[in-house]
Coordinates of N, CA and C and ligand atoms in Angstrom, one line a residue:
M1 N 4.0 -10.9 -14.3 CA 5.0 -10.2 -13.5 C 4.3 -9.2 -12.5
P2 N 4.7 -9.2 -11.3 CA 4.0 -8.3 -10.3 C 4.4 -6.9 -10.6
E3 N 3.5 -6.0 -10.1 CA 3.8 -4.6 -10.2 C 4.6 -4.2 -8.9
I4 N 5.4 -3.1 -9.0 CA 6.1 -2.6 -7.9 C 5.6 -1.2 -7.5
S5 N 5.3 -1.2 -6.2 CA 4.9 0.1 -5.6 C 6.0 0.5 -4.6
A6 N 6.7 1.6 -4.9 CA 7.8 2.0 -4.1 C 7.4 2.8 -2.9
S7 N 7.7 2.3 -1.7 CA 7.4 3.1 -0.5 C 8.5 4.1 -0.3
I8 N 8.1 5.4 -0.1 CA 9.1 6.4 0.1 C 9.2 6.8 1.6
L9 N 8.7 6.0 2.4 CA 8.6 6.3 3.9 C 10.0 6.5 4.5
S10 N 11.0 5.7 4.0 CA 12.3 5.8 4.7 C 13.4 6.6 4.0
I11 N 12.9 7.5 3.0 CA 13.9 8.2 2.3 C 14.4 9.4 3.1
D12 N 15.6 10.0 2.7 CA 16.1 11.2 3.4 C 15.3 12.4 2.9
S13 N 14.5 13.0 3.8 CA 13.6 14.0 3.4 C 14.3 15.2 2.8
E14 N 15.5 15.5 3.1 CA 16.3 16.6 2.6 C 16.6 16.4 1.1
K15 N 16.6 15.2 0.7 CA 17.0 14.9 -0.7 C 15.8 14.4 -1.5
S16 N 14.6 14.7 -1.0 CA 13.4 14.1 -1.6 C 13.2 14.4 -3.1
M17 N 13.4 15.6 -3.5 CA 13.2 15.9 -4.9 C 14.1 15.1 -5.8
K18 N 15.3 15.0 -5.4 CA 16.3 14.2 -6.2 C 15.9 12.7 -6.3
I19 N 15.5 12.2 -5.1 CA 15.1 10.8 -5.0 C 13.8 10.5 -5.8
L20 N 12.8 11.4 -5.7 CA 11.6 11.2 -6.4 C 11.8 11.3 -7.9
H21 N 12.7 12.2 -8.3 CA 13.1 12.2 -9.8 C 13.6 10.9 -10.2
E22 N 14.5 10.4 -9.4 CA 15.2 9.1 -9.8 C 14.2 8.0 -9.9
L23 N 13.3 7.9 -8.9 CA 12.3 6.8 -8.9 C 11.4 7.0 -10.1
D24 N 11.1 8.2 -10.5 CA 10.2 8.5 -11.7 C 10.9 7.9 -12.9
E25 N 12.2 8.1 -13.0 CA 12.9 7.7 -14.2 C 13.0 6.2 -14.3
V26 N 13.1 5.5 -13.2 CA 13.2 4.0 -13.3 C 11.9 3.3 -13.4
K27 N 10.8 4.1 -13.6 CA 9.5 3.6 -13.9 C 9.0 2.5 -13.0
I28 N 8.9 2.9 -11.7 CA 8.1 2.1 -10.8 C 6.7 2.1 -11.3
D29 N 5.9 1.2 -10.8 CA 4.5 1.2 -11.2 C 3.6 2.2 -10.4
Y30 N 4.0 2.3 -9.1 CA 3.3 3.3 -8.2 C 4.3 3.9 -7.2
F31 N 3.9 5.1 -6.8 CA 4.6 5.6 -5.5 C 3.6 5.2 -4.4
H32 N 4.2 4.5 -3.4 CA 3.4 4.0 -2.2 C 3.6 5.1 -1.1
I33 N 2.5 5.7 -0.7 CA 2.5 6.8 0.2 C 2.0 6.3 1.6
D34 N 2.8 6.2 2.6 CA 2.5 5.7 3.9 C 2.1 6.9 4.8
V35 N 0.8 7.0 4.9 CA 0.3 8.1 5.8 C -0.1 7.6 7.2
M36 N 0.6 8.2 8.2 CA 0.4 7.7 9.6 C 0.0 9.0 10.4
D37 N -0.9 8.7 11.3 CA -1.5 9.9 12.0 C -1.1 10.1 13.5
G38 N -0.2 9.2 14.0 CA 0.2 9.3 15.4 C -0.9 8.7 16.3
K39 N -1.9 8.1 15.8 CA -3.0 7.6 16.6 C -3.2 6.1 16.3
F40 N -3.5 5.8 15.0 CA -3.6 4.4 14.6 C -2.3 3.7 14.8
V41 N -1.2 4.4 14.4 CA 0.2 4.0 14.7 C 0.9 5.1 15.4
E42 N 2.0 4.8 16.0 CA 2.7 5.8 16.8 C 3.2 7.0 16.0
R43 N 3.8 6.7 14.9 CA 4.4 7.8 14.1 C 3.4 8.7 13.4
N44 N 3.8 9.9 13.1 CA 2.9 10.8 12.4 C 3.7 11.2 11.1
T45 N 3.2 10.8 10.0 CA 3.9 11.2 8.7 C 3.0 12.1 7.8
S46 N 2.0 12.6 8.4 CA 1.0 13.2 7.6 C 1.6 14.5 6.9
D47 N 2.4 15.3 7.6 CA 2.9 16.5 6.9 C 3.9 16.1 5.8
I48 N 4.8 15.2 6.2 CA 5.9 14.9 5.2 C 5.3 14.2 4.0
M49 N 4.3 13.3 4.1 CA 3.7 12.6 3.0 C 2.9 13.6 2.1
Y50 N 2.3 14.6 2.8 CA 1.6 15.7 2.0 C 2.6 16.4 1.1
R51 N 3.8 16.7 1.7 CA 4.8 17.4 0.9 C 5.3 16.5 -0.2
Y52 N 5.6 15.2 0.1 CA 6.1 14.3 -1.0 C 5.1 14.3 -2.1
C53 N 3.8 14.2 -1.8 CA 2.8 14.1 -2.8 C 2.8 15.3 -3.7
S54 N 2.9 16.5 -3.1 CA 3.0 17.7 -3.8 C 4.2 17.7 -4.8
E55 N 5.3 17.2 -4.2 CA 6.5 17.2 -5.1 C 6.4 16.2 -6.2
I56 N 5.8 15.0 -5.9 CA 5.6 14.0 -7.0 C 4.7 14.6 -8.1
K57 N 3.7 15.3 -7.7 CA 2.7 15.8 -8.7 C 3.4 16.8 -9.6
Q58 N 4.4 17.5 -9.1 CA 5.2 18.5 -10.0 C 6.0 17.8 -11.0
I59 N 6.5 16.6 -10.7 CA 7.5 16.0 -11.6 C 7.2 14.7 -12.3
S60 N 6.0 14.1 -11.9 CA 5.8 12.7 -12.3 C 4.3 12.4 -12.6
T61 N 4.1 11.5 -13.5 CA 2.8 11.0 -13.8 C 2.5 9.6 -13.3
I62 N 3.5 9.1 -12.6 CA 3.4 7.7 -12.0 C 2.2 7.8 -10.9
P63 N 1.3 6.8 -11.0 CA 0.2 6.8 -10.1 C 0.5 6.7 -8.6
L64 N -0.3 7.3 -7.8 CA -0.1 7.2 -6.4 C -1.0 6.1 -5.7
D65 N -0.3 5.4 -4.8 CA -1.0 4.3 -4.1 C -0.9 4.7 -2.6
V66 N -2.0 5.2 -2.2 CA -2.0 5.9 -0.8 C -2.5 4.8 0.2
H67 N -1.6 4.6 1.2 CA -1.9 3.7 2.3 C -2.1 4.4 3.6
L68 N -3.4 4.5 4.0 CA -3.7 5.3 5.2 C -3.7 4.4 6.4
M69 N -2.7 4.7 7.3 CA -2.7 4.1 8.6 C -3.1 5.1 9.6
V70 N -4.4 5.4 9.6 CA -5.0 6.5 10.4 C -6.3 6.0 11.0
K71 N -6.7 6.8 12.0 CA -8.1 6.5 12.6 C -9.2 7.3 12.0
D72 N -9.0 8.5 11.7 CA -10.0 9.4 11.1 C -9.9 9.3 9.6
I73 N -10.4 8.2 9.1 CA -10.1 7.9 7.6 C -10.7 8.9 6.7
K74 N -11.9 9.3 6.9 CA -12.6 10.3 6.0 C -11.8 11.6 5.9
K75 N -11.3 12.1 7.0 CA -10.5 13.3 7.0 C -9.3 13.2 6.0
Y76 N -8.6 12.1 6.1 CA -7.4 11.9 5.3 C -7.7 11.5 3.8
V77 N -8.8 10.8 3.7 CA -9.3 10.6 2.3 C -9.5 11.9 1.6
D78 N -10.1 12.8 2.2 CA -10.4 14.1 1.6 C -9.1 14.9 1.3
V79 N -8.1 14.8 2.2 CA -6.8 15.4 2.0 C -6.1 14.9 0.7
Y80 N -6.1 13.5 0.6 CA -5.3 12.9 -0.4 C -6.1 12.8 -1.8
L81 N -7.4 12.9 -1.7 CA -8.1 13.0 -3.0 C -7.7 14.1 -3.9
A82 N -7.2 15.2 -3.2 CA -6.7 16.3 -4.0 C -5.5 16.0 -4.9
F83 N -4.8 14.9 -4.6 CA -3.7 14.5 -5.4 C -4.1 13.5 -6.5
E84 N -5.4 13.3 -6.6 CA -5.9 12.4 -7.7 C -5.2 11.0 -7.7
P85 N -5.1 10.3 -6.5 CA -4.4 9.0 -6.5 C -5.2 8.0 -7.3
S86 N -4.4 6.9 -7.6 CA -5.1 5.8 -8.3 C -5.8 4.9 -7.3
I87 N -5.2 4.7 -6.1 CA -5.7 3.8 -5.1 C -5.6 4.5 -3.7
I88 N -6.7 4.4 -3.0 CA -6.6 4.7 -1.5 C -7.0 3.5 -0.7
T89 N -6.1 3.1 0.2 CA -6.4 2.0 1.0 C -6.5 2.4 2.5
F90 N -7.5 1.9 3.2 CA -7.6 2.1 4.6 C -7.6 0.8 5.4
H91 N -7.4 0.9 6.7 CA -7.3 -0.3 7.5 C -8.6 -0.8 8.1
L92 N -8.9 -2.1 7.9 CA -10.1 -2.7 8.5 C -10.1 -2.4 10.0
E93 N -8.9 -2.5 10.6 CA -8.9 -2.4 12.1 C -9.3 -1.0 12.6
A94 N -9.3 0.0 11.7 CA -9.6 1.4 12.1 C -11.1 1.6 12.0
M95 N -11.9 0.6 11.5 CA -13.3 0.8 11.3 C -14.1 0.2 12.4
E96 N -15.2 0.8 12.7 CA -16.1 0.3 13.8 C -17.1 -0.7 13.3
T97 N -17.8 -0.3 12.2 CA -18.9 -1.2 11.7 C -18.7 -1.4 10.2
E98 N -19.4 -2.5 9.7 CA -19.4 -2.8 8.3 C -20.1 -1.7 7.5
E99 N -21.1 -1.1 8.0 CA -21.8 0.0 7.3 C -20.8 1.2 7.0
E100 N -20.0 1.5 8.1 CA -19.1 2.5 8.0 C -18.1 2.2 6.8
S101 N -17.6 1.0 6.8 CA -16.6 0.6 5.7 C -17.3 0.7 4.4
M102 N -18.5 0.3 4.3 CA -19.2 0.3 3.0 C -19.4 1.7 2.5
E103 N -19.7 2.6 3.4 CA -19.9 4.0 3.1 C -18.6 4.6 2.5
L104 N -17.5 4.3 3.2 CA -16.2 4.8 2.8 C -15.8 4.3 1.4
I105 N -16.1 3.0 1.2 CA -15.7 2.4 -0.2 C -16.5 3.2 -1.2
K106 N -17.8 3.4 -1.0 CA -18.6 4.2 -1.9 C -18.1 5.6 -2.2
Y107 N -17.7 6.2 -1.1 CA -17.3 7.6 -1.1 C -16.0 7.7 -2.0
I108 N -15.0 6.8 -1.7 CA -13.8 6.8 -2.5 C -14.0 6.5 -3.9
N109 N -14.8 5.5 -4.2 CA -15.2 5.2 -5.6 C -15.9 6.3 -6.3
S110 N -16.8 7.0 -5.6 CA -17.5 8.1 -6.2 C -16.6 9.3 -6.6
N111 N -15.4 9.3 -6.1 CA -14.4 10.3 -6.5 C -13.5 9.8 -7.6
G112 N -13.9 8.6 -8.2 CA -13.1 8.1 -9.3 C -11.8 7.4 -8.9
V113 N -11.7 7.0 -7.6 CA -10.5 6.4 -7.1 C -10.8 5.0 -6.7
K114 N -9.8 4.1 -6.9 CA -10.0 2.7 -6.5 C -9.8 2.5 -5.0
C115 N -10.5 1.6 -4.4 CA -10.4 1.4 -3.0 C -9.8 0.1 -2.6
G116 N -8.9 0.2 -1.6 CA -8.3 -1.0 -1.1 C -8.6 -1.0 0.4
I117 N -8.6 -2.2 1.0 CA -8.7 -2.4 2.4 C -7.5 -3.2 2.9
S118 N -6.8 -2.7 4.0 CA -5.7 -3.4 4.5 C -6.0 -4.2 5.8
I119 N -5.3 -5.3 6.0 CA -5.4 -6.0 7.3 C -4.0 -6.2 7.8
S120 N -3.9 -5.9 9.1 CA -2.6 -6.1 9.9 C -2.4 -7.5 10.1
P121 N -1.1 -7.9 10.5 CA -0.8 -9.3 10.7 C -1.7 -10.1 11.7
E122 N -2.2 -9.4 12.7 CA -3.0 -10.1 13.7 C -4.5 -10.3 13.3
T123 N -4.9 -9.7 12.2 CA -6.3 -9.9 11.7 C -6.5 -11.1 10.8
D124 N -7.5 -11.9 11.1 CA -7.8 -13.1 10.3 C -8.2 -12.7 8.9
V125 N -7.6 -13.4 7.9 CA -7.9 -13.0 6.5 C -9.4 -13.1 6.2
K126 N -10.1 -14.0 6.9 CA -11.5 -14.3 6.6 C -12.4 -13.0 6.8
E127 N -11.9 -12.1 7.7 CA -12.6 -10.9 8.0 C -12.8 -10.0 6.8
I128 N -12.0 -10.2 5.8 CA -12.0 -9.3 4.6 C -13.0 -9.8 3.6
Y129 N -13.3 -11.1 3.7 CA -14.0 -11.8 2.6 C -15.3 -11.0 2.1
K130 N -16.1 -10.6 3.1 CA -17.4 -10.0 2.7 C -17.2 -8.7 1.9
Y131 N -16.0 -8.1 2.0 CA -15.8 -6.8 1.3 C -15.3 -7.0 -0.2
L132 N -14.8 -8.2 -0.4 CA -14.1 -8.5 -1.7 C -14.9 -8.1 -3.0
P133 N -16.2 -8.3 -3.0 CA -16.9 -7.9 -4.3 C -17.0 -6.4 -4.5
H134 N -16.7 -5.7 -3.4 CA -16.9 -4.2 -3.5 C -15.6 -3.4 -3.6
I135 N -14.5 -4.1 -3.5 CA -13.2 -3.3 -3.5 C -12.3 -3.8 -4.6
H136 N -11.3 -2.9 -4.9 CA -10.3 -3.2 -5.9 C -9.2 -4.1 -5.4
M137 N -8.9 -4.0 -4.2 CA -7.6 -4.6 -3.7 C -7.6 -4.8 -2.2
V138 N -6.9 -5.9 -1.8 CA -6.6 -6.1 -0.4 C -5.1 -5.9 -0.2
L139 N -4.8 -5.1 0.8 CA -3.4 -5.0 1.2 C -3.1 -5.8 2.4
I140 N -2.3 -6.9 2.2 CA -1.9 -7.7 3.3 C -0.6 -7.2 3.9
M141 N -0.7 -6.7 5.2 CA 0.5 -6.2 5.8 C 1.4 -7.4 6.2
T142 N 2.6 -7.4 5.8 CA 3.5 -8.5 6.1 C 4.5 -8.1 7.2
V143 N 4.3 -6.9 7.8 CA 4.9 -6.5 9.1 C 3.8 -5.8 9.9
V144 N 4.1 -5.5 11.1 CA 3.2 -4.7 11.9 C 3.3 -3.3 11.4
P145 N 2.1 -2.6 11.0 CA 2.3 -1.3 10.5 C 2.9 -0.3 11.4
G146 N 3.6 0.7 10.9 CA 4.2 1.7 11.7 C 5.6 2.2 11.3
K147 N 6.4 1.3 10.8 CA 7.7 1.7 10.3 C 8.3 0.8 9.2
G148 N 9.2 1.4 8.5 CA 9.9 0.7 7.4 C 11.1 -0.1 7.9
G149 N 11.6 -0.9 7.1 CA 12.8 -1.6 7.4 C 12.7 -2.8 8.4
Q150 N 11.5 -3.3 8.7 CA 11.3 -4.4 9.6 C 11.4 -5.7 8.8
A151 N 11.5 -6.8 9.6 CA 11.6 -8.1 9.0 C 10.2 -8.7 8.7
L152 N 10.0 -9.2 7.6 CA 8.7 -9.8 7.2 C 8.3 -11.0 8.1
I153 N 7.0 -11.0 8.5 CA 6.5 -12.1 9.3 C 6.1 -13.2 8.4
P154 N 6.8 -14.4 8.5 CA 6.6 -15.4 7.5 C 5.1 -15.9 7.4
E155 N 4.4 -16.0 8.6 CA 3.0 -16.5 8.6 C 2.1 -15.7 7.7
T156 N 2.5 -14.4 7.4 CA 1.6 -13.6 6.6 C 1.5 -14.1 5.2
I157 N 2.5 -14.9 4.8 CA 2.5 -15.4 3.4 C 1.4 -16.4 3.2
L158 N 1.1 -17.2 4.3 CA 0.0 -18.1 4.3 C -1.3 -17.4 4.1
K159 N -1.4 -16.2 4.7 CA -2.7 -15.4 4.5 C -2.9 -15.0 3.1
I160 N -1.8 -14.7 2.4 CA -1.8 -14.3 1.0 C -2.4 -15.5 0.2
K161 N -1.8 -16.7 0.5 CA -2.2 -17.9 -0.3 C -3.7 -18.2 0.0
E162 N -4.1 -18.1 1.2 CA -5.5 -18.3 1.6 C -6.4 -17.4 0.8
L163 N -6.1 -16.1 0.8 CA -6.9 -15.1 0.2 C -6.9 -15.3 -1.3
K164 N -5.8 -15.7 -1.9 CA -5.7 -15.9 -3.4 C -6.6 -17.1 -3.7
N165 N -6.6 -18.2 -2.9 CA -7.5 -19.3 -3.2 C -8.9 -18.9 -3.1
Y166 N -9.3 -18.1 -2.1 CA -10.6 -17.7 -2.0 C -11.1 -16.9 -3.2
I167 N -10.2 -16.0 -3.6 CA -10.5 -15.1 -4.8 C -10.8 -15.9 -6.0
E168 N -9.9 -16.9 -6.2 CA -10.0 -17.8 -7.4 C -11.3 -18.7 -7.3
Q169 N -11.5 -19.3 -6.2 CA -12.7 -20.1 -6.0 C -14.0 -19.4 -6.2
N170 N -14.0 -18.1 -5.9 CA -15.2 -17.4 -6.0 C -15.3 -16.5 -7.2
N171 N -14.4 -16.7 -8.2 CA -14.3 -16.0 -9.4 C -14.4 -14.4 -9.2
L172 N -13.6 -14.0 -8.2 CA -13.5 -12.5 -8.0 C -12.4 -12.0 -8.7
D173 N -12.3 -10.6 -8.9 CA -11.2 -10.1 -9.6 C -10.4 -9.1 -8.7
T174 N -10.4 -9.4 -7.4 CA -9.8 -8.5 -6.4 C -8.2 -8.7 -6.5
Y175 N -7.5 -7.6 -6.5 CA -6.0 -7.7 -6.5 C -5.5 -7.8 -5.1
I176 N -4.3 -8.4 -5.0 CA -3.6 -8.5 -3.7 C -2.3 -7.7 -3.7
E177 N -2.2 -6.9 -2.7 CA -0.9 -6.2 -2.5 C -0.3 -6.6 -1.2
A178 N 1.0 -6.8 -1.2 CA 1.7 -7.2 0.1 C 2.7 -6.1 0.4
D179 N 2.8 -5.8 1.7 CA 3.6 -4.6 2.2 C 4.3 -4.8 3.5
G180 N 5.6 -4.7 3.4 CA 6.4 -4.7 4.6 C 7.5 -5.8 4.6
G181 N 8.7 -5.3 4.7 CA 9.9 -6.3 4.8 C 10.1 -7.1 3.6
I182 N 9.7 -6.7 2.4 CA 9.9 -7.5 1.2 C 11.2 -7.1 0.6
N183 N 12.0 -8.1 0.3 CA 13.3 -7.9 -0.3 C 13.6 -9.1 -1.2
L184 N 14.9 -9.1 -1.7 CA 15.2 -10.1 -2.7 C 15.2 -11.6 -2.2
D185 N 15.3 -11.7 -0.8 CA 15.3 -13.0 -0.2 C 13.9 -13.6 -0.2
N186 N 12.9 -12.8 -0.1 CA 11.5 -13.4 0.1 C 10.5 -13.0 -1.0
V187 N 10.9 -12.2 -1.9 CA 10.0 -11.7 -2.9 C 9.4 -12.8 -3.8
K188 N 10.2 -13.9 -4.0 CA 9.7 -15.0 -4.8 C 8.5 -15.7 -4.1
D189 N 8.7 -15.9 -2.8 CA 7.6 -16.5 -2.0 C 6.3 -15.7 -2.0
I190 N 6.6 -14.4 -1.9 CA 5.4 -13.4 -1.9 C 4.7 -13.5 -3.3
R191 N 5.5 -13.5 -4.3 CA 4.9 -13.5 -5.7 C 4.1 -14.8 -5.9
L192 N 4.8 -15.9 -5.6 CA 4.2 -17.2 -5.8 C 2.9 -17.5 -5.0
A193 N 2.8 -16.8 -3.8 CA 1.6 -16.9 -3.0 C 0.4 -16.2 -3.7
G194 N 0.7 -15.4 -4.6 CA -0.4 -14.8 -5.4 C -0.5 -13.2 -5.3
T195 N 0.6 -12.6 -5.0 CA 0.6 -11.1 -4.9 C 0.7 -10.5 -6.3
D196 N -0.2 -9.5 -6.5 CA -0.2 -8.7 -7.7 C 0.7 -7.5 -7.7
I197 N 0.6 -6.8 -6.5 CA 1.4 -5.6 -6.3 C 2.3 -5.7 -5.1
I198 N 3.6 -5.6 -5.3 CA 4.6 -5.7 -4.3 C 5.0 -4.3 -3.8
V199 N 4.9 -4.1 -2.5 CA 5.4 -2.8 -2.0 C 6.8 -3.1 -1.5
A200 N 7.7 -2.2 -1.9 CA 9.1 -2.3 -1.4 C 9.6 -0.9 -1.1
G201 N 10.1 -0.8 0.2 CA 10.6 0.5 0.6 C 12.1 0.4 0.7
T202 N 12.6 0.0 1.8 CA 14.1 0.1 2.0 C 14.8 -0.8 1.0
A203 N 14.2 -1.9 0.5 CA 14.9 -2.8 -0.4 C 15.2 -2.0 -1.7
I204 N 14.5 -0.9 -2.0 CA 14.8 -0.1 -3.1 C 15.6 1.2 -2.6
T205 N 15.0 1.9 -1.7 CA 15.6 3.2 -1.4 C 16.9 3.1 -0.6
N206 N 17.2 2.0 0.0 CA 18.5 1.8 0.7 C 19.5 1.2 -0.2
S207 N 19.1 0.8 -1.4 CA 20.0 0.1 -2.4 C 20.8 1.2 -3.1
G208 N 21.9 0.9 -3.6 CA 22.7 1.8 -4.3 C 22.2 2.2 -5.6
N209 N 21.4 1.3 -6.2 CA 20.9 1.4 -7.6 C 19.4 1.0 -7.7
Y210 N 18.6 2.1 -7.9 CA 17.1 1.8 -7.9 C 16.8 0.9 -9.0
R211 N 17.3 1.2 -10.2 CA 16.9 0.4 -11.4 C 17.2 -1.1 -11.2
N212 N 18.4 -1.4 -10.7 CA 18.8 -2.8 -10.5 C 18.0 -3.5 -9.5
S213 N 17.7 -2.7 -8.4 CA 16.9 -3.4 -7.3 C 15.5 -3.7 -7.8
I214 N 14.9 -2.7 -8.6 CA 13.5 -2.9 -9.1 C 13.5 -4.1 -10.1
N215 N 14.4 -4.1 -11.0 CA 14.5 -5.2 -11.9 C 14.7 -6.5 -11.2
A216 N 15.5 -6.6 -10.2 CA 15.8 -7.8 -9.5 C 14.5 -8.2 -8.8
L217 N 13.8 -7.3 -8.1 CA 12.5 -7.6 -7.4 C 11.5 -8.2 -8.4
K218 N 11.5 -7.6 -9.6 CA 10.5 -8.1 -10.6 C 10.8 -9.4 -11.1
S219 N 12.1 -9.7 -11.3 CA 12.4 -11.0 -12.0 C 12.7 -12.1 -11.1
E220 N 12.8 -11.9 -9.8 CA 13.1 -13.1 -8.9 C 12.0 -14.2 -9.0
Ligands
LIG301 C1 4.9 0.0 7.1 C2 4.6 0.6 5.7 C3 5.3 0.0 4.6 C4 6.8 0.0 4.8 C5 7.6 -0.5 3.6 O1 4.0 0.5 8.0 O2 3.2 0.4 5.4 O3 4.9 0.5 3.4 O4 7.3 1.2 5.1 O5 8.9 -0.4 3.8 P1 9.9 -1.7 3.9 O6 9.8 -2.3 2.5 O7 11.2 -1.0 4.2 O8 9.4 -2.6 5.0
LIG302 ZN1 2.5 0.9 3.3

């Protein structure tokens, strides 16, 4: 059964404490924290995500899955390390060189945190292969990063399959996370393609009943 990482990007910020409490109670596997800097993507969520993480830490022990959609990765890694996340993921498209990426992976791991690398829909999945032995997880973006509530791009499901085949053929133990536009209509395809961790935002937070929507996403 896949794990569920709940994105809180699109929640009503005025009701955040109540919503975070409710998500804690329905036992999601992770809180998915979408950090945007206004540079790598247009929106800037750095202040609000910092606040949400502080609130989560007061009320919950559910692990944090931090997704950095930022250019200055090291700066944000340092900010979010303070919340002792389980996973920090950065974007391959934000990196200039392979050496730089390898340094970051080492730095994140040296702080006791698992490292993920994400690729946007336009990036060829083969570009991630050389990093697989060194990282915990690949986050395949199934929408263009930047906002919640978009429609999933169907071609990205083929990338998940290709990556899953490569991981199996090479006896690697890298996890696959898929993020963006996942709902009850497409979650089965995402799971069958080989996804280990499913990110769902609006499919959970816009539903009337968190528990039902999470159970449905898990059992489809
Ligand atoms: C998009 C974010 C996603 C997204 C998930 O840039 O990385 O985490 O907000 O939300 P839904 O599931 O609503 O697409
Ligand atoms: Zn995300």
